[in-house]
Amino acid sequence: MSILIRNIKELVQVEETPQSWVAGADMSKIKTIKNAWLLTEGDRIADFGSMDDIPTDISADEEINANGRMVFPGFVDSHTHLVYAANREIEYIDKIKGLSYEEIAERGGGILNSAKKMAEASEDFLVEQALVRLNTIAEYGTAAVEIKSGYGLNTESELKMLRVIKRLKELSPLQIKSTFLGAHSIPLEYKGQQEKYVDIVINEMLPKVAEENLADYIDVFCDKGFFTVEDTDRILEAAAKYGLKPKIHANELDYSGGIQVGVKHKALSVDHLEFTGKDEIASLLASKTMPTILPGAAFFLNMAYAPAREMMDAGLPVALASDFNPGSAPSGNMQLIMAMGSILYRMTPEEVINATTINTAYAMDLSKEMGSICRGKRASFFITKEIPSYEYMPYSFGDNKVDRVILNGEVWK
Ligand code: NIG
Ligand code: FE
Protein backbone atom coordinates (compact mmCIF):
# COMPACT_ATOMS: atom_id res chain seq x y z
CA MET A 1 0.00 0.00 0.00
CA SER A 2 1.34 3.45 -0.93
CA ILE A 3 -0.20 6.91 -0.63
CA LEU A 4 0.81 10.06 -2.50
CA ILE A 5 -0.29 13.41 -1.11
CA ARG A 6 -0.03 16.35 -3.49
CA ASN A 7 -0.43 20.10 -3.07
CA ILE A 8 0.46 20.31 0.61
CA LYS A 9 0.46 23.99 1.55
CA GLU A 10 3.28 23.36 4.03
CA LEU A 11 4.92 20.12 5.15
CA VAL A 12 5.86 20.81 8.76
CA GLN A 13 8.73 19.42 10.88
CA VAL A 14 10.78 17.92 8.07
CA GLU A 15 14.08 16.20 8.82
CA GLU A 16 16.76 14.79 6.50
CA THR A 17 18.36 12.78 9.31
CA PRO A 18 16.54 12.13 12.58
CA GLN A 19 17.88 14.13 15.51
CA SER A 20 17.51 12.59 18.93
CA TRP A 21 16.31 15.83 20.49
CA VAL A 22 16.19 19.58 19.99
CA ALA A 23 17.61 21.75 22.80
CA GLY A 24 18.13 25.36 23.82
CA ALA A 25 18.10 27.98 21.06
CA ASP A 26 17.58 25.26 18.43
CA MET A 27 14.09 24.75 19.80
CA SER A 28 13.02 27.93 18.05
CA LYS A 29 13.79 26.45 14.63
CA ILE A 30 11.81 24.01 12.52
CA LYS A 31 12.17 23.00 8.90
CA THR A 32 9.21 23.03 6.55
CA ILE A 33 8.63 22.70 2.81
CA LYS A 34 6.01 24.93 1.23
CA ASN A 35 3.91 23.56 -1.65
CA ALA A 36 5.02 19.99 -1.04
CA TRP A 37 4.29 16.33 -1.81
CA LEU A 38 4.67 13.28 0.40
CA LEU A 39 4.83 9.58 -0.51
CA THR A 40 4.35 6.60 1.80
CA GLU A 41 5.30 2.99 1.13
CA GLY A 42 3.92 0.33 3.45
CA ASP A 43 3.97 1.80 6.95
CA ARG A 44 6.93 4.11 6.22
CA ILE A 45 7.49 7.61 4.85
CA ALA A 46 9.20 6.92 1.51
CA ASP A 47 9.91 10.37 0.09
CA PHE A 48 8.83 14.00 -0.03
CA GLY A 49 9.78 17.23 -1.75
CA SER A 50 8.59 20.40 -3.39
CA MET A 51 5.76 20.29 -5.95
CA ASP A 52 8.11 22.29 -8.21
CA ASP A 53 10.21 19.20 -8.77
CA ILE A 54 7.86 16.28 -8.18
CA PRO A 55 9.08 13.29 -10.28
CA THR A 56 6.93 13.00 -13.41
CA ASP A 57 6.67 9.21 -13.15
CA ILE A 58 5.60 9.17 -9.48
CA SER A 59 2.56 7.02 -8.66
CA ALA A 60 0.88 5.36 -5.69
CA ASP A 61 -2.04 3.05 -4.86
CA GLU A 62 -3.96 6.01 -3.50
CA GLU A 63 -3.68 9.73 -4.14
CA ILE A 64 -4.87 12.50 -1.88
CA ASN A 65 -5.03 16.11 -3.01
CA ALA A 66 -4.31 18.14 0.13
CA ASN A 67 -5.63 21.15 -1.71
CA GLY A 68 -3.64 23.70 0.20
CA ARG A 69 -3.96 22.10 3.63
CA MET A 70 -0.91 21.36 5.79
CA VAL A 71 0.71 18.12 6.96
CA PHE A 72 2.23 17.65 10.43
CA PRO A 73 3.86 14.54 11.94
CA GLY A 74 1.53 12.88 14.47
CA PHE A 75 1.95 14.21 18.00
CA VAL A 76 3.84 12.03 20.45
CA ASP A 77 2.30 12.15 23.93
CA SER A 78 4.97 10.75 26.23
CA HIS A 79 3.04 10.87 29.55
CA THR A 80 -0.53 9.72 30.19
CA HIS A 81 -2.62 7.72 32.63
CA LEU A 82 -5.42 7.06 30.17
CA VAL A 83 -6.43 3.66 31.51
CA TYR A 84 -8.82 4.45 34.34
CA ALA A 85 -12.17 3.22 35.57
CA ALA A 86 -14.03 6.45 36.30
CA ASN A 87 -13.82 10.21 36.01
CA ARG A 88 -13.46 12.34 39.15
CA GLU A 89 -15.58 15.39 38.43
CA ILE A 90 -16.99 15.46 41.98
CA GLU A 91 -13.50 16.04 43.36
CA TYR A 92 -13.17 18.80 40.80
CA ILE A 93 -15.82 20.70 42.75
CA ASP A 94 -13.75 20.35 45.95
CA LYS A 95 -10.87 21.73 43.96
CA ILE A 96 -12.89 24.71 42.76
CA LYS A 97 -13.86 25.37 46.37
CA GLY A 98 -10.18 25.62 47.22
CA LEU A 99 -8.99 22.24 48.50
CA SER A 100 -5.42 21.49 47.43
CA TYR A 101 -4.26 18.38 45.60
CA GLU A 102 -2.61 17.17 48.82
CA GLU A 103 -5.72 17.89 50.95
CA ILE A 104 -7.86 15.88 48.56
CA ALA A 105 -5.33 13.04 48.67
CA GLU A 106 -5.28 13.13 52.49
CA ARG A 107 -9.07 12.66 52.57
CA GLY A 108 -8.69 9.41 50.59
CA GLY A 109 -9.65 11.17 47.37
CA GLY A 110 -7.40 11.60 44.40
CA ILE A 111 -5.39 8.64 43.23
CA LEU A 112 -6.78 6.45 46.05
CA ASN A 113 -10.28 7.17 44.81
CA SER A 114 -9.26 5.98 41.33
CA ALA A 115 -7.69 2.87 42.88
CA LYS A 116 -10.97 1.94 44.56
CA LYS A 117 -12.80 2.12 41.23
CA MET A 118 -9.98 0.27 39.47
CA ALA A 119 -10.29 -2.68 41.86
CA GLU A 120 -13.93 -3.17 40.78
CA ALA A 121 -13.41 -2.77 37.02
CA SER A 122 -13.04 -5.67 34.61
CA GLU A 123 -10.25 -5.86 32.08
CA ASP A 124 -12.74 -5.77 29.21
CA PHE A 125 -14.44 -2.66 30.54
CA LEU A 126 -11.09 -0.89 30.94
CA VAL A 127 -10.00 -1.82 27.41
CA GLU A 128 -13.29 -0.58 25.98
CA GLN A 129 -13.06 2.76 27.81
CA ALA A 130 -9.41 3.29 26.94
CA LEU A 131 -10.03 2.55 23.25
CA VAL A 132 -12.59 5.36 23.14
CA ARG A 133 -9.99 7.72 24.64
CA LEU A 134 -7.32 6.53 22.20
CA ASN A 135 -9.66 7.20 19.27
CA THR A 136 -10.39 10.67 20.58
CA ILE A 137 -6.72 11.61 20.92
CA ALA A 138 -5.99 10.16 17.47
CA GLU A 139 -8.66 12.49 16.06
CA TYR A 140 -6.72 15.35 17.63
CA GLY A 141 -3.51 14.24 15.94
CA THR A 142 -1.75 12.01 18.47
CA ALA A 143 0.04 9.06 16.86
CA ALA A 144 2.06 7.67 19.79
CA VAL A 145 1.28 7.58 23.48
CA GLU A 146 2.80 6.34 26.71
CA ILE A 147 0.34 4.90 29.25
CA LYS A 148 1.04 4.26 32.93
CA SER A 149 -0.38 1.89 35.50
CA GLY A 150 -0.66 3.35 39.00
CA TYR A 151 -4.36 3.21 39.81
CA GLY A 152 -3.99 -0.38 41.01
CA LEU A 153 -1.81 0.05 44.10
CA ASN A 154 -1.93 -3.67 44.82
CA THR A 155 -0.34 -6.47 42.85
CA GLU A 156 -3.53 -7.79 41.29
CA SER A 157 -4.84 -4.43 40.12
CA GLU A 158 -1.47 -3.15 38.90
CA LEU A 159 -1.04 -6.28 36.78
CA LYS A 160 -4.60 -5.88 35.51
CA MET A 161 -3.86 -2.34 34.33
CA LEU A 162 -0.66 -3.40 32.61
CA ARG A 163 -2.42 -6.30 30.89
CA VAL A 164 -5.00 -3.83 29.64
CA ILE A 165 -2.22 -1.66 28.19
CA LYS A 166 -0.72 -4.75 26.55
CA ARG A 167 -4.07 -5.46 24.86
CA LEU A 168 -4.32 -1.82 23.75
CA LYS A 169 -0.94 -2.18 22.04
CA GLU A 170 -2.43 -4.98 19.96
CA LEU A 171 -5.79 -3.33 19.29
CA SER A 172 -4.85 0.28 18.57
CA PRO A 173 -3.05 1.68 15.50
CA LEU A 174 -1.26 4.14 17.81
CA GLN A 175 2.29 3.40 18.96
CA ILE A 176 1.97 2.63 22.68
CA LYS A 177 4.58 2.25 25.44
CA SER A 178 3.65 1.09 28.93
CA THR A 179 5.03 2.21 32.26
CA PHE A 180 4.75 0.46 35.61
CA LEU A 181 3.80 3.06 38.25
CA GLY A 182 3.10 0.89 41.32
CA ALA A 183 4.57 3.72 43.42
CA HIS A 184 1.96 6.32 42.46
CA SER A 185 0.40 6.81 45.89
CA ILE A 186 0.60 5.22 49.31
CA PRO A 187 -2.44 3.02 50.03
CA LEU A 188 -4.22 4.08 53.25
CA GLU A 189 -3.32 0.85 55.06
CA TYR A 190 0.39 1.66 54.63
CA LYS A 191 0.19 5.24 55.88
CA GLY A 192 3.06 5.84 58.29
CA GLN A 193 4.91 2.74 57.10
CA GLN A 194 5.28 3.35 53.43
CA GLU A 195 8.57 1.46 53.21
CA LYS A 196 6.44 -1.69 53.59
CA TYR A 197 4.49 -0.73 50.49
CA VAL A 198 7.76 0.01 48.67
CA ASP A 199 8.87 -3.53 49.65
CA ILE A 200 5.76 -4.91 47.96
CA VAL A 201 6.39 -2.87 44.83
CA ILE A 202 9.95 -4.20 44.69
CA ASN A 203 9.55 -7.79 45.87
CA GLU A 204 6.09 -8.71 44.72
CA MET A 205 4.98 -6.49 41.85
CA LEU A 206 8.22 -5.89 39.91
CA PRO A 207 9.15 -9.59 39.45
CA LYS A 208 5.66 -10.33 38.10
CA VAL A 209 5.66 -7.29 35.81
CA ALA A 210 9.02 -8.43 34.43
CA GLU A 211 8.02 -12.09 34.14
CA GLU A 212 4.98 -11.25 31.99
CA ASN A 213 6.96 -8.58 30.15
CA LEU A 214 4.25 -6.03 30.91
CA ALA A 215 6.19 -2.77 31.05
CA ASP A 216 8.66 -0.78 28.98
CA TYR A 217 9.46 1.70 31.78
CA ILE A 218 9.32 2.24 35.53
CA ASP A 219 7.83 5.34 37.19
CA VAL A 220 7.67 6.66 40.78
CA PHE A 221 5.82 9.73 42.07
CA CYS A 222 8.78 11.26 43.90
CA ASP A 223 7.30 14.22 45.72
CA LYS A 224 6.25 15.77 49.01
CA GLY A 225 3.60 13.59 50.67
CA PHE A 226 4.19 10.74 48.22
CA PHE A 227 7.42 8.77 47.72
CA THR A 228 10.77 9.95 49.07
CA VAL A 229 14.11 10.09 47.29
CA GLU A 230 15.16 6.99 49.27
CA ASP A 231 12.03 5.07 48.20
CA THR A 232 12.63 6.16 44.60
CA ASP A 233 16.28 5.16 44.74
CA ARG A 234 15.38 1.68 45.94
CA ILE A 235 12.66 1.15 43.35
CA LEU A 236 14.74 2.41 40.42
CA GLU A 237 17.68 0.26 41.45
CA ALA A 238 15.50 -2.83 41.63
CA ALA A 239 13.85 -2.01 38.29
CA ALA A 240 17.24 -1.61 36.59
CA LYS A 241 17.91 -5.29 37.27
CA TYR A 242 14.93 -6.06 35.03
CA GLY A 243 16.09 -3.60 32.38
CA LEU A 244 13.34 -1.06 33.07
CA LYS A 245 14.41 2.53 32.39
CA PRO A 246 12.88 5.25 34.58
CA LYS A 247 10.45 7.94 33.48
CA ILE A 248 9.47 9.58 36.72
CA HIS A 249 7.05 12.08 38.26
CA ALA A 250 9.25 14.70 39.90
CA ASN A 251 9.14 18.13 41.52
CA GLU A 252 5.45 18.80 40.99
CA LEU A 253 4.74 19.73 44.61
CA ASP A 254 8.17 20.69 45.95
CA TYR A 255 11.93 20.67 45.36
CA SER A 256 11.69 16.98 46.09
CA GLY A 257 15.07 15.76 44.85
CA GLY A 258 13.14 13.80 42.25
CA ILE A 259 14.95 15.35 39.31
CA GLN A 260 18.37 14.51 40.75
CA VAL A 261 17.47 10.93 41.66
CA GLY A 262 16.00 10.47 38.17
CA VAL A 263 19.19 11.77 36.55
CA LYS A 264 21.26 9.53 38.84
CA HIS A 265 19.38 6.51 37.48
CA LYS A 266 19.66 7.73 33.86
CA ALA A 267 15.93 8.38 33.53
CA LEU A 268 14.66 8.76 29.98
CA SER A 269 12.55 11.64 31.24
CA VAL A 270 11.60 13.48 34.42
CA ASP A 271 8.11 14.91 34.27
CA HIS A 272 6.09 17.80 35.80
CA LEU A 273 9.02 19.98 37.05
CA GLU A 274 7.05 22.87 38.55
CA PHE A 275 9.76 23.14 41.21
CA THR A 276 12.91 23.43 39.13
CA GLY A 277 15.73 25.72 40.25
CA LYS A 278 19.41 26.20 39.46
CA ASP A 279 20.53 22.88 41.01
CA GLU A 280 17.90 20.92 39.10
CA ILE A 281 18.85 22.62 35.81
CA ALA A 282 22.55 21.90 36.42
CA SER A 283 21.76 18.26 37.10
CA LEU A 284 19.70 17.98 33.89
CA LEU A 285 22.38 19.70 31.81
CA ALA A 286 24.82 16.93 32.72
CA SER A 287 22.35 14.22 31.67
CA LYS A 288 20.53 12.63 28.76
CA THR A 289 17.21 12.92 30.59
CA MET A 290 14.37 14.74 28.81
CA PRO A 291 12.77 17.45 30.99
CA THR A 292 9.06 17.09 30.35
CA ILE A 293 6.48 19.69 31.32
CA LEU A 294 2.79 18.82 31.70
CA PRO A 295 0.89 22.09 31.17
CA GLY A 296 -2.55 20.47 31.46
CA ALA A 297 -1.95 19.43 35.09
CA ALA A 298 -0.47 22.79 36.15
CA PHE A 299 -3.40 24.58 34.49
CA PHE A 300 -6.06 22.30 35.97
CA LEU A 301 -4.55 22.38 39.47
CA ASN A 302 -3.84 26.10 39.29
CA MET A 303 -0.21 25.63 40.19
CA ALA A 304 3.01 27.47 39.55
CA TYR A 305 4.33 26.88 36.06
CA ALA A 306 7.62 25.10 35.37
CA PRO A 307 10.35 27.55 34.27
CA ALA A 308 10.38 26.48 30.61
CA ARG A 309 12.16 29.61 29.37
CA GLU A 310 14.95 29.37 31.95
CA MET A 311 15.42 25.75 31.04
CA MET A 312 15.72 26.47 27.31
CA ASP A 313 17.94 29.51 27.97
CA ALA A 314 20.27 27.22 29.90
CA GLY A 315 20.49 25.01 26.82
CA LEU A 316 18.12 22.25 27.88
CA PRO A 317 15.55 20.52 25.68
CA VAL A 318 11.92 20.73 26.81
CA ALA A 319 9.14 18.27 26.00
CA LEU A 320 5.42 18.86 26.50
CA ALA A 321 2.99 16.00 27.20
CA SER A 322 -0.67 15.85 28.24
CA ASP A 323 -0.63 13.82 31.50
CA PHE A 324 -4.17 12.74 30.45
CA ASN A 325 -5.74 11.40 33.69
CA PRO A 326 -9.01 11.74 35.61
CA GLY A 327 -7.56 13.67 38.56
CA SER A 328 -5.29 16.42 37.33
CA ALA A 329 -5.56 16.59 33.54
CA PRO A 330 -8.77 15.22 32.03
CA SER A 331 -7.77 15.91 28.43
CA GLY A 332 -5.35 14.30 26.00
CA ASN A 333 -5.71 17.03 23.39
CA MET A 334 -2.13 17.80 22.32
CA GLN A 335 -3.23 20.82 20.28
CA LEU A 336 -4.45 22.34 23.52
CA ILE A 337 -1.15 21.41 25.17
CA MET A 338 0.65 23.35 22.41
CA ALA A 339 -1.59 26.35 23.03
CA MET A 340 -0.92 26.17 26.78
CA GLY A 341 2.80 25.87 26.06
CA SER A 342 2.60 29.15 24.16
CA ILE A 343 0.14 31.04 26.35
CA LEU A 344 1.22 29.92 29.82
CA TYR A 345 4.91 29.17 29.28
CA ARG A 346 5.65 31.78 26.59
CA MET A 347 6.99 29.18 24.19
CA THR A 348 6.99 30.12 20.49
CA PRO A 349 5.05 28.07 17.92
CA GLU A 350 8.32 26.47 16.75
CA GLU A 351 9.27 25.59 20.34
CA VAL A 352 5.93 23.94 21.07
CA ILE A 353 6.07 21.99 17.81
CA ASN A 354 9.52 20.62 18.72
CA ALA A 355 8.36 19.97 22.29
CA THR A 356 5.37 17.83 21.22
CA THR A 357 7.04 15.86 18.42
CA ILE A 358 10.82 15.26 18.33
CA ASN A 359 11.37 15.76 22.07
CA THR A 360 8.46 13.63 23.25
CA ALA A 361 9.53 10.94 20.75
CA TYR A 362 12.90 10.88 22.56
CA ALA A 363 11.05 10.52 25.88
CA MET A 364 9.46 7.31 24.53
CA ASP A 365 12.58 5.89 22.82
CA LEU A 366 10.92 6.54 19.46
CA SER A 367 13.38 9.01 17.89
CA LYS A 368 13.96 6.75 14.88
CA GLU A 369 10.25 6.07 14.36
CA MET A 370 8.18 9.16 15.14
CA GLY A 371 8.28 12.89 15.73
CA SER A 372 9.08 14.23 12.28
CA ILE A 373 8.50 13.86 8.57
CA CYS A 374 11.65 11.92 7.72
CA ARG A 375 12.33 9.18 5.16
CA GLY A 376 12.16 5.78 6.85
CA LYS A 377 10.14 6.96 9.83
CA ARG A 378 6.67 5.61 10.47
CA ALA A 379 4.02 7.08 8.14
CA SER A 380 1.83 8.44 10.95
CA PHE A 381 0.83 12.05 10.33
CA PHE A 382 -2.20 14.26 9.84
CA ILE A 383 -3.59 16.63 7.25
CA THR A 384 -4.99 19.80 8.76
CA LYS A 385 -8.18 21.61 7.96
CA GLU A 386 -7.61 24.79 5.99
CA ILE A 387 -5.37 26.84 8.26
CA PRO A 388 -3.38 29.93 7.30
CA SER A 389 -0.02 29.02 8.88
CA TYR A 390 1.60 26.58 11.31
CA GLU A 391 1.58 29.36 13.89
CA TYR A 392 -2.21 29.04 13.83
CA MET A 393 -1.89 25.65 15.57
CA PRO A 394 -1.08 26.96 19.08
CA TYR A 395 -2.94 30.22 18.43
CA SER A 396 -6.38 28.77 17.79
CA PHE A 397 -6.82 27.03 21.13
CA GLY A 398 -9.66 24.61 21.69
CA ASP A 399 -10.60 23.90 18.07
CA ASN A 400 -9.62 20.67 16.35
CA LYS A 401 -7.48 21.68 13.37
CA VAL A 402 -6.98 18.05 12.25
CA ASP A 403 -8.92 16.90 9.22
CA ARG A 404 -7.51 13.55 8.05
CA VAL A 405 -5.29 11.12 9.91
CA ILE A 406 -2.87 8.64 8.35
CA LEU A 407 -1.49 6.00 10.73
CA ASN A 408 1.13 3.43 9.73
CA GLY A 409 0.65 4.30 6.06
CA GLU A 410 -3.12 3.76 6.12
CA VAL A 411 -5.89 6.31 6.02
CA TRP A 412 -7.45 6.09 9.50
CA LYS A 413 -9.80 9.06 9.21
O1 NIG B 1 0.65 13.16 36.89
N1 NIG B 1 1.16 13.60 39.98
C1 NIG B 1 0.85 12.42 40.05
N2 NIG B 1 0.03 11.72 39.30
C2 NIG B 1 -0.88 12.21 38.33
C3 NIG B 1 -2.18 12.52 38.93
C4 NIG B 1 -3.04 11.39 38.86
C5 NIG B 1 -4.35 11.59 39.56
O2 NIG B 1 -4.59 12.55 40.31
O3 NIG B 1 -5.15 10.71 39.30
C6 NIG B 1 -0.30 13.39 37.60
O4 NIG B 1 -0.77 14.52 37.68
FE1 FE C 1 1.26 11.95 35.54
mmCIF file of N, CA and C and ligand atoms in Angstrom, residues 79 81 88 101 111 114 151 184 221 249 252 272 294 297 323 325-328, ligand 1:
data_model
loop_
_atom_site.group_PDB
_atom_site.id
_atom_site.type_symbol
_atom_site.label_atom_id
_atom_site.label_comp_id
_atom_site.label_asym_id
_atom_site.label_seq_id
_atom_site.Cartn_x
_atom_site.Cartn_y
_atom_site.Cartn_z
ATOM 1 N N HIS A 79 3.420 11.040 28.134
ATOM 2 C CA HIS A 79 3.043 10.870 29.554
ATOM 3 C C HIS A 79 1.523 10.913 29.682
ATOM 4 N N HIS A 81 -2.054 8.756 31.753
ATOM 5 C CA HIS A 81 -2.620 7.723 32.634
ATOM 6 C C HIS A 81 -4.008 7.422 32.063
ATOM 7 N N ARG A 88 -13.420 11.850 37.760
ATOM 8 C CA ARG A 88 -13.459 12.343 39.147
ATOM 9 C C ARG A 88 -13.961 13.785 39.193
ATOM 10 N N TYR A 101 -4.485 19.737 46.086
ATOM 11 C CA TYR A 101 -4.258 18.377 45.601
ATOM 12 C C TYR A 101 -3.915 17.460 46.775
ATOM 13 N N ILE A 111 -5.835 9.900 43.828
ATOM 14 C CA ILE A 111 -5.393 8.642 43.227
ATOM 15 C C ILE A 111 -6.027 7.451 43.956
ATOM 16 N N SER A 114 -9.360 6.709 42.605
ATOM 17 C CA SER A 114 -9.262 5.979 41.332
ATOM 18 C C SER A 114 -8.909 4.515 41.569
ATOM 19 N N TYR A 151 -3.079 3.114 39.110
ATOM 20 C CA TYR A 151 -4.360 3.211 39.813
ATOM 21 C C TYR A 151 -4.730 1.856 40.408
ATOM 22 N N HIS A 184 2.666 5.092 42.866
ATOM 23 C CA HIS A 184 1.965 6.320 42.462
ATOM 24 C C HIS A 184 1.410 7.034 43.688
ATOM 25 N N PHE A 221 6.226 8.347 41.769
ATOM 26 C CA PHE A 221 5.815 9.727 42.066
ATOM 27 C C PHE A 221 6.683 10.196 43.231
ATOM 28 N N HIS A 249 7.763 10.878 37.821
ATOM 29 C CA HIS A 249 7.052 12.080 38.262
ATOM 30 C C HIS A 249 7.936 12.795 39.282
ATOM 31 N N GLU A 252 6.736 18.166 41.290
ATOM 32 C CA GLU A 252 5.445 18.799 40.994
ATOM 33 C C GLU A 252 4.988 19.628 42.200
ATOM 34 N N HIS A 272 6.788 16.792 34.980
ATOM 35 C CA HIS A 272 6.086 17.798 35.800
ATOM 36 C C HIS A 272 6.991 19.018 35.968
ATOM 37 N N LEU A 294 4.159 19.282 31.913
ATOM 38 C CA LEU A 294 2.786 18.819 31.701
ATOM 39 C C LEU A 294 1.838 20.006 31.951
ATOM 40 N N ALA A 297 -1.822 19.653 33.641
ATOM 41 C CA ALA A 297 -1.949 19.432 35.088
ATOM 42 C C ALA A 297 -1.738 20.736 35.849
ATOM 43 N N ASP A 323 -0.315 14.353 30.162
ATOM 44 C CA ASP A 323 -0.629 13.819 31.496
ATOM 45 C C ASP A 323 -2.074 13.336 31.600
ATOM 46 N N ASN A 325 -5.326 12.222 32.546
ATOM 47 C CA ASN A 325 -5.744 11.401 33.690
ATOM 48 C C ASN A 325 -6.988 12.009 34.314
ATOM 49 N N PRO A 326 -7.724 11.239 35.104
ATOM 50 C CA PRO A 326 -9.013 11.738 35.610
ATOM 51 C C PRO A 326 -8.888 12.731 36.764
ATOM 52 N N GLY A 327 -7.690 12.842 37.362
ATOM 53 C CA GLY A 327 -7.560 13.671 38.556
ATOM 54 C C GLY A 327 -6.982 15.049 38.312
ATOM 55 N N SER A 328 -5.959 15.130 37.460
ATOM 56 C CA SER A 328 -5.285 16.420 37.327
ATOM 57 C C SER A 328 -5.177 16.927 35.897
HETATM 58 O O1 NIG B 1 0.651 13.156 36.886
HETATM 59 N N1 NIG B 1 1.162 13.597 39.982
HETATM 60 C C1 NIG B 1 0.850 12.421 40.046
HETATM 61 N N2 NIG B 1 0.030 11.722 39.299
HETATM 62 C C2 NIG B 1 -0.881 12.213 38.325
HETATM 63 C C3 NIG B 1 -2.182 12.521 38.928
HETATM 64 C C4 NIG B 1 -3.039 11.389 38.857
HETATM 65 C C5 NIG B 1 -4.355 11.586 39.555
HETATM 66 O O2 NIG B 1 -4.592 12.552 40.314
HETATM 67 O O3 NIG B 1 -5.145 10.708 39.296
HETATM 68 C C6 NIG B 1 -0.302 13.387 37.598
HETATM 69 O O4 NIG B 1 -0.771 14.522 37.682
#
